[in-house]
Coordinates of C-alpha atoms and ligand atoms in Angstrom, one line a residue:
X120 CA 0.0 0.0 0.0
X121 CA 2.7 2.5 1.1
X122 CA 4.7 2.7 -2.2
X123 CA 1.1 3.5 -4.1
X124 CA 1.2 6.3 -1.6
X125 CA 3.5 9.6 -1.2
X126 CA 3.3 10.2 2.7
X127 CA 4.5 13.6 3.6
X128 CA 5.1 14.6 7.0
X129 CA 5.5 18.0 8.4
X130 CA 5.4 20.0 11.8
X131 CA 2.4 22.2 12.5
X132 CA 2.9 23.8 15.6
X133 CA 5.0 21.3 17.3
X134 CA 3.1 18.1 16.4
X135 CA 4.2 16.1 13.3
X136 CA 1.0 15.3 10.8
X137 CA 1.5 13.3 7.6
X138 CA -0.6 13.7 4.5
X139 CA -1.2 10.7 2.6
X140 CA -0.8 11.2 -1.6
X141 CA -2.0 9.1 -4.3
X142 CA 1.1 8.8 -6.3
X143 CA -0.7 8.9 -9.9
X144 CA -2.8 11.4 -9.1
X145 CA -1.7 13.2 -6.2
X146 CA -4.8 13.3 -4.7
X147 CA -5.0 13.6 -1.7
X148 CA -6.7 10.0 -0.1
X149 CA -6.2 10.7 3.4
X150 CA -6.9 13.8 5.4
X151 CA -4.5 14.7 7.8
X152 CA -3.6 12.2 10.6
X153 CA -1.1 12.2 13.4
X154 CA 2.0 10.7 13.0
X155 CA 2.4 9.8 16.2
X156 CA -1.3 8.7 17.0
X157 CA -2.5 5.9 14.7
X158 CA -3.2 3.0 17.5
X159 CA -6.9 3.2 17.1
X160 CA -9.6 5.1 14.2
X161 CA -13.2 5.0 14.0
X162 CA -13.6 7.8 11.8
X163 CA -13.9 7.6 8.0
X164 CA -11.0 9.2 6.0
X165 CA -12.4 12.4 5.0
X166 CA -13.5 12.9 8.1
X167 CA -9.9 12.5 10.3
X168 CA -8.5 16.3 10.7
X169 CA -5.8 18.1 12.6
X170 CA -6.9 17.8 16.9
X171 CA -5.6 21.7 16.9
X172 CA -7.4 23.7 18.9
X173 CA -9.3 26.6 17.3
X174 CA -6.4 29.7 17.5
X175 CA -9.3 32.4 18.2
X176 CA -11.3 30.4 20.9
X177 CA -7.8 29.4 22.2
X178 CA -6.5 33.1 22.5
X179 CA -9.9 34.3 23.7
X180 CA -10.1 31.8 26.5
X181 CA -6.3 33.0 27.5
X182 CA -8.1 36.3 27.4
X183 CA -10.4 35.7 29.1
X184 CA -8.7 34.0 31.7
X185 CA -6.6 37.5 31.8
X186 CA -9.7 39.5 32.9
X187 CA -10.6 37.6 35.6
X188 CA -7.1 37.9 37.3
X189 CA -6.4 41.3 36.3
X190 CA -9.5 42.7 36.1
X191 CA -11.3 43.7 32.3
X192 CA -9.7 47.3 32.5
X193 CA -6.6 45.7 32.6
X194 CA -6.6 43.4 29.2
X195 CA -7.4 44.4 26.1
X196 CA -9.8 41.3 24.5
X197 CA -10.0 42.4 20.6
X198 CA -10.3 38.0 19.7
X199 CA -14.0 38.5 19.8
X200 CA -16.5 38.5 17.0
X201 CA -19.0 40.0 18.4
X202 CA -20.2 43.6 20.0
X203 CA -19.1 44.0 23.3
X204 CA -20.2 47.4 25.3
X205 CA -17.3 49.3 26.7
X206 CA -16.9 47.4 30.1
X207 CA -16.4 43.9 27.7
X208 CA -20.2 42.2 27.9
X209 CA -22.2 41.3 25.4
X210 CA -24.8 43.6 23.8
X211 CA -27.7 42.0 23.6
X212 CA -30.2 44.4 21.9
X213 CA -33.8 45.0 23.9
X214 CA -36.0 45.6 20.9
X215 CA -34.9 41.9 20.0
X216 CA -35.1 39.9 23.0
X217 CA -38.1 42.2 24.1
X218 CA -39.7 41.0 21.0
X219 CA -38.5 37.3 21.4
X220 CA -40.0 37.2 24.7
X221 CA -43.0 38.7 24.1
X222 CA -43.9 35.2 21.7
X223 CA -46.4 33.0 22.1
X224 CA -44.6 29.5 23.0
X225 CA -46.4 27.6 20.1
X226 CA -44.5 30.6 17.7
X227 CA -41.2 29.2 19.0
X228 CA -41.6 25.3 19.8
X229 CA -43.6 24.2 16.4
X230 CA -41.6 22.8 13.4
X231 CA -41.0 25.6 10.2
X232 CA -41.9 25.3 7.2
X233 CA -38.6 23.6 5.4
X234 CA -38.0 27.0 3.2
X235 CA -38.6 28.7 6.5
X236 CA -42.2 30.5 7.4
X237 CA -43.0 32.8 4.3
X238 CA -43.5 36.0 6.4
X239 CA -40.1 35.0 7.7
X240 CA -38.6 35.1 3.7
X241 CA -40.4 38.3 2.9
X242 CA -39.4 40.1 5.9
X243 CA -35.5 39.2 4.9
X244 CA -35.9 40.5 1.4
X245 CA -37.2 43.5 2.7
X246 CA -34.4 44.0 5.3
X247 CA -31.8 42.7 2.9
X248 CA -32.4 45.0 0.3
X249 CA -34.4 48.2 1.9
X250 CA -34.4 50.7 -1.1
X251 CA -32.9 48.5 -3.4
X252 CA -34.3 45.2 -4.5
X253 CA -33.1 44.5 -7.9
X254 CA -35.3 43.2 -10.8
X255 CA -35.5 39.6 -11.5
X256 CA -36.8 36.4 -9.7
X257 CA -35.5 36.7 -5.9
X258 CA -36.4 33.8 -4.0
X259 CA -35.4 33.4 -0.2
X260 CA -34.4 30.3 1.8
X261 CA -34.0 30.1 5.1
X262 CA -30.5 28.7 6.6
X263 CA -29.2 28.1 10.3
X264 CA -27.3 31.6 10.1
X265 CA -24.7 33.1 7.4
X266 CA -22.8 30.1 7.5
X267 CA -26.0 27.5 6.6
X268 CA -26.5 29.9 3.8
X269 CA -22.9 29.3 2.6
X270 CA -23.4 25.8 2.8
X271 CA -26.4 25.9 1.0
X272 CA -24.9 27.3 -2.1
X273 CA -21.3 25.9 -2.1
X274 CA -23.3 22.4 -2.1
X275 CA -25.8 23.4 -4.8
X276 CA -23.9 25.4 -6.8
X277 CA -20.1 23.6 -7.3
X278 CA -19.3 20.1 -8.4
X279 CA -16.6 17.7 -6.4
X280 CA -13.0 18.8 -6.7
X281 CA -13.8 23.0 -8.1
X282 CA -12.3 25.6 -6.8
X283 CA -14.3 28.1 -5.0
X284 CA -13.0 32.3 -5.4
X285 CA -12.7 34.4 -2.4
X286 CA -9.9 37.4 -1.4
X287 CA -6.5 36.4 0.1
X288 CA -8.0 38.1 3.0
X289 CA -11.0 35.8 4.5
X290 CA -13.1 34.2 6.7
X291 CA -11.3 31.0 7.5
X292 CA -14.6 29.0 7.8
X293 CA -14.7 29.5 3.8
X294 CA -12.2 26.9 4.0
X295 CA -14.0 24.3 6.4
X296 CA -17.4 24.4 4.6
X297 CA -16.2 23.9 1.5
X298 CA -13.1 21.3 2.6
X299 CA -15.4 19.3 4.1
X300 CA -17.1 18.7 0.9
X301 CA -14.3 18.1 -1.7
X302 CA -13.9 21.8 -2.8
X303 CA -11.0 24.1 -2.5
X304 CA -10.7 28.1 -1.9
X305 CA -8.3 29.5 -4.4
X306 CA -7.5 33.4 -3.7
X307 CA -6.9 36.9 -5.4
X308 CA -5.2 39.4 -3.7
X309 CA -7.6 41.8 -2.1
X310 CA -5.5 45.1 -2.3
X311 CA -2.9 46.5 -4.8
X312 CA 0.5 47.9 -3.8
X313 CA -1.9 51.2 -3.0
X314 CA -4.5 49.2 -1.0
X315 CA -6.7 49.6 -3.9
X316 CA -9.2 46.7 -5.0
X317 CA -7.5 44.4 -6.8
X318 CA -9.2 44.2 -9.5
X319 CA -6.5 42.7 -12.0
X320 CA -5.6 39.7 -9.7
X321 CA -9.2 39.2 -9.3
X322 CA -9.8 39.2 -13.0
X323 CA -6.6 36.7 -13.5
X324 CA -8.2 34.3 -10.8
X325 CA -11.5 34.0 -11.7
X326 CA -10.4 33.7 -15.6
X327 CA -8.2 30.7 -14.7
X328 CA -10.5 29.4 -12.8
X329 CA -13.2 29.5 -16.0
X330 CA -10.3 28.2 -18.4
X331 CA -10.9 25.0 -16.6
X332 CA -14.2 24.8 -14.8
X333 CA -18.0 25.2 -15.7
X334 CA -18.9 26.8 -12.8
X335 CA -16.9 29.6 -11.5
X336 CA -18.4 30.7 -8.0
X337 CA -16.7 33.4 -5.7
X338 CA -17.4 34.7 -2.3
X339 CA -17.8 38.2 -2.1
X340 CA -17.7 39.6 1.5
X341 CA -18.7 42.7 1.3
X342 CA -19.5 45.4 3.0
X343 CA -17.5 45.4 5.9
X344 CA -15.4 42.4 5.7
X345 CA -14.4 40.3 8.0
X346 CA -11.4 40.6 8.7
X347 CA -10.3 44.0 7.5
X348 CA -13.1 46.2 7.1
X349 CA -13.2 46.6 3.9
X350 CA -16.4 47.3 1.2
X351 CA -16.2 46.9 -2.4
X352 CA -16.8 50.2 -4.1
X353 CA -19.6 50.7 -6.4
X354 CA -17.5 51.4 -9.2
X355 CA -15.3 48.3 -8.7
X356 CA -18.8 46.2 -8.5
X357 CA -19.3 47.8 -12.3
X358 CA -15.8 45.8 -13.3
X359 CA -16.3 42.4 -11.4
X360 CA -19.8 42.5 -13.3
X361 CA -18.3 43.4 -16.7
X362 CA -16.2 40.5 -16.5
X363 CA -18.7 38.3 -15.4
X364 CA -21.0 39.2 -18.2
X365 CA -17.8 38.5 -20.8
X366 CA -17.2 35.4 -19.6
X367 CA -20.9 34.6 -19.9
X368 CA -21.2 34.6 -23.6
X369 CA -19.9 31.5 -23.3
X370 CA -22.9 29.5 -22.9
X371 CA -21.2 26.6 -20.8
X372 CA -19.9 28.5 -18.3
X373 CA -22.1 29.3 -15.0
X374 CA -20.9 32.0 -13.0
X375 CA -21.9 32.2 -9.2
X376 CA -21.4 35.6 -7.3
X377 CA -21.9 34.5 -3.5
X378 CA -22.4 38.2 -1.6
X379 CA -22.0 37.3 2.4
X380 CA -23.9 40.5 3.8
X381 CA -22.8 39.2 7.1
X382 CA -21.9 42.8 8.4
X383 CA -24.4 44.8 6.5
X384 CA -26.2 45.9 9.3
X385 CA -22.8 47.4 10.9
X386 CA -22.2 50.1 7.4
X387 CA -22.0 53.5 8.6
X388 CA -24.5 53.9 5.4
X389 CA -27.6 52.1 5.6
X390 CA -28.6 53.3 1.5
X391 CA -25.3 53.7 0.1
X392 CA -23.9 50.1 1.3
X393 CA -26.5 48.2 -0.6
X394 CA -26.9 50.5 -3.8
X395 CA -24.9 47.9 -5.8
X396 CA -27.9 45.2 -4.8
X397 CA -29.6 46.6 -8.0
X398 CA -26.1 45.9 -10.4
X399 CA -27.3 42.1 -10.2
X400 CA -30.5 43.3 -12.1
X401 CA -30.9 42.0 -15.6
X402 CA -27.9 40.2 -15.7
X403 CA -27.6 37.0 -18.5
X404 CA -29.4 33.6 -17.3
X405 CA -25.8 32.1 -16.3
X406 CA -24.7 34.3 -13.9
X407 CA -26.5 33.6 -10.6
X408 CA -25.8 35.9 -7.9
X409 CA -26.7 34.3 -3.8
X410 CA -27.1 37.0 -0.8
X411 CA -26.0 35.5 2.5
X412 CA -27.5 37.0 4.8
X413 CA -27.4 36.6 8.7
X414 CA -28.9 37.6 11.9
X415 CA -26.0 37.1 13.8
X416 CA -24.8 40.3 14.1
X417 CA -27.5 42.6 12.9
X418 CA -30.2 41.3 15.6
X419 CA -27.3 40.2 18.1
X420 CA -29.0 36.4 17.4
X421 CA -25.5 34.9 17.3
X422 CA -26.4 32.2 19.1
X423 CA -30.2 31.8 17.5
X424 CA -28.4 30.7 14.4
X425 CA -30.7 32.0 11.5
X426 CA -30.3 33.5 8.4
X427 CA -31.1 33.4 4.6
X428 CA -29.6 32.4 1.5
X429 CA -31.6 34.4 -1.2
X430 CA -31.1 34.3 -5.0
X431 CA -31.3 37.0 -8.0
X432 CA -31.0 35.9 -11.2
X433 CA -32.8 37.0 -14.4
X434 CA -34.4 33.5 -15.2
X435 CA -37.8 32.0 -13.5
X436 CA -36.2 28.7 -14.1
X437 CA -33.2 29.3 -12.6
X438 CA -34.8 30.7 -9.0
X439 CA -37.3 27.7 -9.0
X440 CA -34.0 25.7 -9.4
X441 CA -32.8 27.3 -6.9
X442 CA -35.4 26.9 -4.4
X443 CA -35.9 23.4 -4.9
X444 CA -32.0 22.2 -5.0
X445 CA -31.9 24.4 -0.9
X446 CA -35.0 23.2 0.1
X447 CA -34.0 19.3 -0.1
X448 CA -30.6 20.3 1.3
X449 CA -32.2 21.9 4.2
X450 CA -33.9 18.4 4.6
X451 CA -30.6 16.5 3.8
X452 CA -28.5 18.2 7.1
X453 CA -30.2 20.0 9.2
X454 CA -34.5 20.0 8.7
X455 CA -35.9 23.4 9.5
X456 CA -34.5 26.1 11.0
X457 CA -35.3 28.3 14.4
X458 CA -39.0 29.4 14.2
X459 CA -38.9 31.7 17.2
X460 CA -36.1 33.6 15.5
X461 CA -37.9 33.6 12.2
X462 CA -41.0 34.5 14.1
X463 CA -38.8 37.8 16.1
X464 CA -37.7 38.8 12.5
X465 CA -41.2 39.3 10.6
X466 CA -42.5 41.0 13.9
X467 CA -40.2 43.6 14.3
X468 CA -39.8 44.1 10.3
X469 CA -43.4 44.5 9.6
X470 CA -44.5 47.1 12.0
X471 CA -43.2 50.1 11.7
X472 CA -42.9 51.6 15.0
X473 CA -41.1 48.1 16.3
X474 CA -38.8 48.2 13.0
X475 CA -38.1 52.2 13.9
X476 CA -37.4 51.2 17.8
X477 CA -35.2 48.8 16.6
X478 CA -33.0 50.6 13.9
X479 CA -32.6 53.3 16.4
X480 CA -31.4 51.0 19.0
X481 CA -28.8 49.5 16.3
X482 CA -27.9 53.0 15.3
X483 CA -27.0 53.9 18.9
X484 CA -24.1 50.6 18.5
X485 CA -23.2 51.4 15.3
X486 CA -22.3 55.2 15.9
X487 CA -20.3 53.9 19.2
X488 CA -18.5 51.1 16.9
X489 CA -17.4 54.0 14.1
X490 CA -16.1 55.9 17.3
X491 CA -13.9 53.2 18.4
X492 CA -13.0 52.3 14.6
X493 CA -12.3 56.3 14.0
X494 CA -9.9 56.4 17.2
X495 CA -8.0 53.3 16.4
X496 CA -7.4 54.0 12.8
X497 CA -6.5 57.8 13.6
X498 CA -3.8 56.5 16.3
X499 CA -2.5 54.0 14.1
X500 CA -1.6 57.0 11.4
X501 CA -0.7 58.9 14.2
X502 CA 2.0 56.0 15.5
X503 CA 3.1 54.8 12.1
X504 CA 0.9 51.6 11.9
X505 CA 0.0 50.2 8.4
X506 CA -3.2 48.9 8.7
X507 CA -5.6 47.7 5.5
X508 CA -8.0 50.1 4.3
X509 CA -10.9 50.4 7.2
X510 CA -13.9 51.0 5.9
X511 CA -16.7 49.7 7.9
X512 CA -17.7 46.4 10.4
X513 CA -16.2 45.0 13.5
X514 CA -12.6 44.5 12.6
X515 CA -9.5 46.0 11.6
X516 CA -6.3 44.5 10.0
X517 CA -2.5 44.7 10.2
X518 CA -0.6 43.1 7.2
X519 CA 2.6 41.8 8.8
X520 CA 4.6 38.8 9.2
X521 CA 4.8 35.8 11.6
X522 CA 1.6 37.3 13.3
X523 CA 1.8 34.3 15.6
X524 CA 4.7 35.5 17.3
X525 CA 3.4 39.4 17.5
X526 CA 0.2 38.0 18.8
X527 CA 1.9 36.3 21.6
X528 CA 4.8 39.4 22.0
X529 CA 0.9 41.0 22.7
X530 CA 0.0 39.2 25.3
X531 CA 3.0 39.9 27.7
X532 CA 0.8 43.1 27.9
X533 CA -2.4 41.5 28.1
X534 CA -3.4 42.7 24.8
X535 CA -5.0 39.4 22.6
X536 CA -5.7 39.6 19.1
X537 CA -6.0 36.8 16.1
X538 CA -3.4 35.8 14.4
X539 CA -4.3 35.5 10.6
X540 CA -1.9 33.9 8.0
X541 CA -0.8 37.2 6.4
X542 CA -1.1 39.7 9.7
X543 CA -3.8 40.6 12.9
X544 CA -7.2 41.0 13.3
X545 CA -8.2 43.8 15.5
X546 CA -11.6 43.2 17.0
X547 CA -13.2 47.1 17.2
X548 CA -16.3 45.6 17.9
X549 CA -15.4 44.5 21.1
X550 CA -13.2 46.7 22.7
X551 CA -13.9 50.4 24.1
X552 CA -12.9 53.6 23.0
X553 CA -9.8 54.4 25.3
X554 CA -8.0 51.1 24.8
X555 CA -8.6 51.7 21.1
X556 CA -6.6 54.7 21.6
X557 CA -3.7 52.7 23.4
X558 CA -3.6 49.6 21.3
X559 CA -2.0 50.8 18.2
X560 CA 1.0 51.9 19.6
X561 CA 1.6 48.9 21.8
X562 CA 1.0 46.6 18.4
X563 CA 3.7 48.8 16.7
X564 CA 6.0 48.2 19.5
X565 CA 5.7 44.5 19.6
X566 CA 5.8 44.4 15.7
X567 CA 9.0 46.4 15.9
X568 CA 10.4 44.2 18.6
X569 CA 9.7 40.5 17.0
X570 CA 11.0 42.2 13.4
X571 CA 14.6 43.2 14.8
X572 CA 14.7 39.4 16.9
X573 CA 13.9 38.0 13.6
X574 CA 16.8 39.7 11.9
X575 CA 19.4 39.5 14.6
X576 CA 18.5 35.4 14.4
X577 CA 18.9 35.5 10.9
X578 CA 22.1 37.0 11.4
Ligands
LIG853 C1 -17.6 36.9 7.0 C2 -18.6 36.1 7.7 N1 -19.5 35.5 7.0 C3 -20.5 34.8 7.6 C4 -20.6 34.7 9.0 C5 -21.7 33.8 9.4 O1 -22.2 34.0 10.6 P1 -23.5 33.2 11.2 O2 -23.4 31.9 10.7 O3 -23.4 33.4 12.6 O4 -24.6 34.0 10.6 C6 -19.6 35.3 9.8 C7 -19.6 35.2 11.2 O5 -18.8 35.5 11.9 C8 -18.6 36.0 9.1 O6 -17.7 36.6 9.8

């Protein structure tokens, strides 16, 4: 068996792993396993992966740990995705929960409808796209959260062994959904040499990806990104679309724009951040375009787990298509989704006075988020920190090297942030105004200090 096979072994954080090769075809047959730990396995193949512990949840449990001995004025916790008032707890909002109380139990304990309840979908459209609902067939789903609504059209939408598009910058549970079926994220580079959109290395990406696939499909996260707070501008929207509608005339090809809204809610710009919904009007019958969208973080319903995947597309065919290929998936994994959620949602949306109680309550987090992103990206200019173009959302990056080892510099002084591949990910959303203020410096200091131990090592 072993000399069909091309076993290579590497270190990952201290512990060796081997990945297991077919030698034809290179593909890979076995998922990571532990060198050192084959006695016993119950699992099937594709479903042995590394036993790391997830870097975030490990930092922000060291974090947390931090605040109770020191106290929460004494650490800075920016690990956490969600919104955090200024002493460090949760925001939960009260026009929500009010709402989510106020149900009648049968509203919350009875089975949903598959799709999800049809006030439910209607209410999302409307929140999703306010003042700017494009024309076509939109048809909504509903989806345990963002990340079900990912699932649902990574499944549908790709074949076994594509690759999927998304930014060098990203979400690393991109990866995990679509690993875990047999498909692979291939990036572009977000920014150009003057943090610009990319738009070249996107257009080289996605037409490789064409020159050898039938379906191209790419994950947009915009606005407010996750991690660096960036939003595609409108005009740069009017490019990726050009190129789509190219590559369309080829009748083969099926192009999939997959738009994760995730942080709408958080744009300084209610109108402005969703003019470009209307670009995906009238586009030709092969390019599909999918809106994830979440309540996670625009109802703090992290936890409640419901969101949306909703389609645009310019052919009847194509939405009922649509509907039918997420409806049996939503059977196939995980049945219906949370009714009392669904229920909260269509409530507060359709009556006015609950909808206006509500956006004002939001409005009153997102004006204290833009202060704490304002101060942190002002003090970084002011201290000489490169950071990637802020724009909007809960996070801020800094591009930098062996963020690992900055992360952990960090912590020395109680400050805990993420490590990401190519820098750190600065959680504004969960940390107050003055430590905003202070952090920049002290990330500068520690970047400065592991860059000159790097060199003097090196020489
Ligand atoms: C970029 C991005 N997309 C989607 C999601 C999905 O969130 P949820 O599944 O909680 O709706 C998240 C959550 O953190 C995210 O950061």
């Amino acid at each position: 068996m072993i000399n069909k096979e091309i076993v290579v072994c590497y270190n990952t954080i201290g512990k060796t792993l081997t990945r297991t090769f077919q030698k034809s075809t290179r593909k890979k047959i076995k998922h990571y396993t532990r060198g050192d730990d084959m006695s016993q396995s119950m699992a099937a193949k594709h479903s042995i992966w590394p036993r790391e512990k997830d870097i975030i949840f490990n930092l922000s449990a060291r974090a947390q740990q931090a605040e109770k001995e020191l106290g929460t004025n004494n650490v800075i916790n920016a690990t956490i995705g969600a919104l955090m008032d200024d002493e460090g707890k949760l925001i939960t909002m009260d026009t929500v929960y009010d709402e989510y109380k106020s149900l009648d139990n049968k509203d919350i304990s009875a089975y949903a409808a598959l799709e999800g309840q049809p006030d439910y979908l209607e209410a999302v459209k409307k929140v999703c796209f306010k003042d700017y609902l494009p024309e076509g067939y939109i048809k909504a789903v509903a989806s345990p959260g963002g990340s079900g609504a990912i699932k649902l059209a990574a499944w549908n939408y790709t074949e076994e062994g594509d690759e999927v598009l998304t930014s060098d910058w990203f979400w690393s549970p991109y990866v995990s959904i679509t690993e875990e079926i047999g498909r692979k994220v291939t990036t572009y580079k977000l920014f150009d040499e003057q943090n610009n959109f990319n738009f070249n290395s996107f257009k080289e990406s996605f037409l490789n990806i064409a020159s050898k696939q039938e379906r191209i499909f790419t994950i947009l996260n915009t606005p407010a990104h996750n991690p660096t707070g960036y939003s595609i501008p409108d005009e740069e929207w009017d490019k990726i679309i050009d190129l789509a509608k190219e590559v369309s005339k080829n009748p083969d090809k099926k192009i999939i724009f997959f738009v994760d809204i995730a942080y709408i809610d958080f744009a300084s710009d209610d109108n402005a951040s969703r003019k470009f919904f209307k670009k995906f009007s009238n586009l030709p019958e092969n390019v599909l375009t999918i809106v994830g969208f979440s309540m996670s973080k625009g109802f703090t319903a992290y936890g409640m787990r419901m969101g949306s995947a909703i389609c645009i597309t310019s052919s009847e065919n194509v939405s009922e298509e649509f509907y039918y290929a997420c409806v049996h998936s939503c059977r196939a994994n995980w049945s219906n989704c949370n009714r009392g959620a669904m229920k909260l949602l269509s409530n507060i949306v359709n009556d006015e006075a609950k909808f206006k109680a509500y956006t004002e309550e939001k409005n009153k987090h997102k004006q204290m988020l833009r202060r704490r992103a304002d101060v942190f990206v002002k003090e970084a200019e002011k201290v000489g920190l490169d950071i990637l173009p802020y724009r909007d959302g809960f996070f801020v990056s800094i591009p930098c090297e062996n963020s690992r080892a900055v992360c952990e510099e960090l912590t020395k002084d109680n400050l805990f942030m993420v490590p990401l591949k190519a820098g750190l990910r600065f959680a504004v959303c969960a940390v107050n105004e003055d430590k905003c203020k202070i952090a920049p410096s002290m990330i500068k200091n520690a970047l400065e200090y592991i860059k000159s131990k790097d060199l003097a090592e090196v020489k």
